[in-house]
Coordinates of C-alpha atoms in Angstrom, one line a residue:
X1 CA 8.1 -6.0 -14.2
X2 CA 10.4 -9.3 -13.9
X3 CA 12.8 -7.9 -11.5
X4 CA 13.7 -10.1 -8.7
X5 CA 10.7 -10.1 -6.5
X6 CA 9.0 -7.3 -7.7
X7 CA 6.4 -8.5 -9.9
X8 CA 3.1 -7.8 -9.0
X9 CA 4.2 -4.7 -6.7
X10 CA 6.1 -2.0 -9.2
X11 CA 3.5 -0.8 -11.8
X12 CA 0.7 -1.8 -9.4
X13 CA 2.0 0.8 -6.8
X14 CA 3.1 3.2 -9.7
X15 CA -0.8 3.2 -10.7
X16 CA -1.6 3.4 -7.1
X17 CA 0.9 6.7 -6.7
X18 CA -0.6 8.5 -10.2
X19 CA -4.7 7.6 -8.6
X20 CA -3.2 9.8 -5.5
X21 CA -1.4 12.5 -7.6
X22 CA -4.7 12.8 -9.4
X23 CA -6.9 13.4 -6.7
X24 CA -4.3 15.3 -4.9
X25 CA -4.3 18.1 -7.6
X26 CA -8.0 17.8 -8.0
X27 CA -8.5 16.4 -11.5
X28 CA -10.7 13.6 -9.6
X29 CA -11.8 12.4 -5.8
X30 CA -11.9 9.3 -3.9
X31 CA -14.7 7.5 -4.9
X32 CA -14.5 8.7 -8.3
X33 CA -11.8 6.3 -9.3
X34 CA -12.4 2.8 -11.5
X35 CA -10.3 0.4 -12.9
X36 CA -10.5 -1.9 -15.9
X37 CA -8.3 -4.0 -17.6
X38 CA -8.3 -7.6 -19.6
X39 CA -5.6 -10.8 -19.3
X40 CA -2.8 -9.2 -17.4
X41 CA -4.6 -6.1 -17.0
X42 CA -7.3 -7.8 -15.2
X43 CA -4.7 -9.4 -13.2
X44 CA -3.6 -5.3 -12.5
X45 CA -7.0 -4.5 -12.0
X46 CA -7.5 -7.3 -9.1
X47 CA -3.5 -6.6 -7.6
X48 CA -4.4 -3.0 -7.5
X49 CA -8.1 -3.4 -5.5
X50 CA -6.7 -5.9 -3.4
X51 CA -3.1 -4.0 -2.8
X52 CA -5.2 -0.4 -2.1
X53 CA -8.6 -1.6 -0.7
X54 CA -9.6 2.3 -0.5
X55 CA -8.1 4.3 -3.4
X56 CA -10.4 2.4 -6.1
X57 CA -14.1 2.6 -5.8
X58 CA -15.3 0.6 -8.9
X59 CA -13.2 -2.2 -11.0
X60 CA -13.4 -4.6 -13.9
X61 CA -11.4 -7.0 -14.3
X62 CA -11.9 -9.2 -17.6
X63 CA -10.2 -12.7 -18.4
X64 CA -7.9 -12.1 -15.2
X65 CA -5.2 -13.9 -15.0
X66 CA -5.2 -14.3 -11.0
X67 CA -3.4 -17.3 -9.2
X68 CA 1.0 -17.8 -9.7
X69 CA 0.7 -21.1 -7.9
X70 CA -2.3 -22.6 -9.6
X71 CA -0.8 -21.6 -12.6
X72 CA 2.6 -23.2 -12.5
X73 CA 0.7 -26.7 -11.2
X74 CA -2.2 -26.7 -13.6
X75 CA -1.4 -23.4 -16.7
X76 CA -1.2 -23.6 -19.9
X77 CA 2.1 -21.8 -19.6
X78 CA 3.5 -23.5 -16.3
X79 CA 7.2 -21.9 -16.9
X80 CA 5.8 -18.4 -16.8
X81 CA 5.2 -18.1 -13.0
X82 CA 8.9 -19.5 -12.3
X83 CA 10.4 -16.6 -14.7
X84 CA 7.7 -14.1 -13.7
X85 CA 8.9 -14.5 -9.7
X86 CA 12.5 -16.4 -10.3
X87 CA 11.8 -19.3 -8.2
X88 CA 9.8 -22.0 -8.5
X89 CA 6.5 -21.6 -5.6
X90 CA 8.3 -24.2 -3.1
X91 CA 11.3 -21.8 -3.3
X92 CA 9.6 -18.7 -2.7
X93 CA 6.1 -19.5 -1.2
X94 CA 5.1 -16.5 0.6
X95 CA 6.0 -14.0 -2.9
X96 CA 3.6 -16.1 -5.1
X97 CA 0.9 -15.8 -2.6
X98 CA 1.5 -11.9 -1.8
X99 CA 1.7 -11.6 -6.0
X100 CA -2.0 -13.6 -6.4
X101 CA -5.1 -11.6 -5.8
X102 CA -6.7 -14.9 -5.6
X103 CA -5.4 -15.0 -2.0
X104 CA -6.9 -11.3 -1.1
X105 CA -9.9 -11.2 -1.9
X106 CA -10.6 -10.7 1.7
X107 CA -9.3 -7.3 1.6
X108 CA -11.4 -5.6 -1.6
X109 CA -13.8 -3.3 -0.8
X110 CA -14.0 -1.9 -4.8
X111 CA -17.6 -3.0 -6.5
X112 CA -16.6 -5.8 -9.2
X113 CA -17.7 -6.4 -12.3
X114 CA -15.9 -9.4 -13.9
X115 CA -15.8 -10.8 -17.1
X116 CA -14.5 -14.3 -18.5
X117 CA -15.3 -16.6 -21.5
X118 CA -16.1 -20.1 -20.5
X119 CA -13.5 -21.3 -23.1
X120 CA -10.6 -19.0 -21.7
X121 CA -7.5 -20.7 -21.1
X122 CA -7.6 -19.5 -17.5
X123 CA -9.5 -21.5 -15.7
X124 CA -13.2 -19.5 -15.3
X125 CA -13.5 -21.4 -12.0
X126 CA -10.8 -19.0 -10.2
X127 CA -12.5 -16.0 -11.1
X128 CA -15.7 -17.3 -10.5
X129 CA -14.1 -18.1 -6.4
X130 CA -12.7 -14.5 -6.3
X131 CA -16.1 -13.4 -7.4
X132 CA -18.2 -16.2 -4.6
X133 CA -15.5 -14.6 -2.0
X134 CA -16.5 -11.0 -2.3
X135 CA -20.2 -11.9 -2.6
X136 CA -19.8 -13.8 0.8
X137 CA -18.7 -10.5 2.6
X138 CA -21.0 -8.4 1.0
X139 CA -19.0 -6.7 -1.5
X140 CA -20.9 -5.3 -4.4
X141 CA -19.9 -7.5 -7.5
X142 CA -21.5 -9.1 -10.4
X143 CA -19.7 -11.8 -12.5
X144 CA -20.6 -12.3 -16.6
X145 CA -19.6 -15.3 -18.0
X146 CA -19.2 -15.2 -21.8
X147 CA -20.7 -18.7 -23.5
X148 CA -17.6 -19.7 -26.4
X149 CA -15.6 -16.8 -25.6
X150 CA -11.9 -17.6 -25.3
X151 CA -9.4 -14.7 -23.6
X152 CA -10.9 -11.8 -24.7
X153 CA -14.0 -10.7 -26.4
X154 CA -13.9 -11.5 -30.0
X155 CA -18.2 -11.4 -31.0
X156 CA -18.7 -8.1 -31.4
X157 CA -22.6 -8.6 -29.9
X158 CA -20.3 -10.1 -26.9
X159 CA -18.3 -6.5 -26.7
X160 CA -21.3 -4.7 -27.3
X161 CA -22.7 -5.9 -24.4
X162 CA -19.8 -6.4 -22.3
X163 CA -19.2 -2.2 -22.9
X164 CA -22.8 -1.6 -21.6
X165 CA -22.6 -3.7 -18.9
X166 CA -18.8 -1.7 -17.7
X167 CA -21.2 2.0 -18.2
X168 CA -23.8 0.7 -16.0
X169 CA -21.5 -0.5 -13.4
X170 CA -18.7 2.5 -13.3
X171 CA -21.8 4.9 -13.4
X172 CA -23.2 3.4 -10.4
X173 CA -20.5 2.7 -8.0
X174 CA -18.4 5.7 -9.1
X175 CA -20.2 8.5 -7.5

């Protein structure tokens, strides 16, 4: 995934080209398609909804790690973004925002259902303005916020609930 500029593109458009081989042999249809995935699969899961706004009809991102630049100004791991992309974000501007789904969330139209712990190391408050953005155009989403939870789900009344909540929402918006 660390390849010169292709992080955030390869697997994402791998993913993208196994969704369409699916359908295409008939094992599922468009609208019948969800995505999940937690820490850098929530960061997948958000890439992949905002890359290919109609191939995906229902996602659910949890503890997504979703903004290169924030992250190398304000991360816990500010050296990551710099190895993930090979330049630093004033070297290569334009790649860190095409590799954020932070900065497309004008171009979802999935249903989202995201979870995050309030004690996460990334910073709830981007994933709750992902989540504001798509509520603002009218894109089906719903945002649980975990009280103590860190990256991940670690109470298992927390991932109870959490897997009841993903049913609900992957049994209504995939039809």
């Amino acid at each position: 995934l660390v390849d010169n500029a292709n992080f955030g593109q390869i697997d994402i458009d791998e993913q993208a080209e196994i969704v369409r081989q699916a359908i295409a042999r008939g094992w599922t249809s468009a609208g019948k398609v969800g995505i999940t995935g937690c820490s850098y699969g929530g960061y997948f899961v958000l890439q992949s909804i905002a890359r290919y706004p109609d191939l995906y009809a229902a996602a659910n991102p949890q503890c997504a790690f979703i903004d290169l630049i924030s992250e190398w100004k304000l991360g816990v791991a500010a050296i990551l973004p710099p190895y993930l992309e090979g330049l630093p974000p004033y070297k290569a501007f334009n790649e860190y925002v095409n590799d954020s789904p932070s900065y497309a969330a004008d171009k979802v139209k999935a249903a989202v259902l995201t979870f995050h712990g309030t004690e996460d190391f990334l910073p709830i408050v981007q994933n709750e303005n992902f989540h504001l953005q798509l509520v603002n155009r009218g894109v089906p989403a719903r945002m649980v916020r975990f009280i103590f939870e860190g990256h991940g789900l670690g109470l298992p009344e927390n991932q109870l609930y959490a897997a009841q909540e993903q049913i609900s929402w992957f049994r209504t918006y995939l039809k």
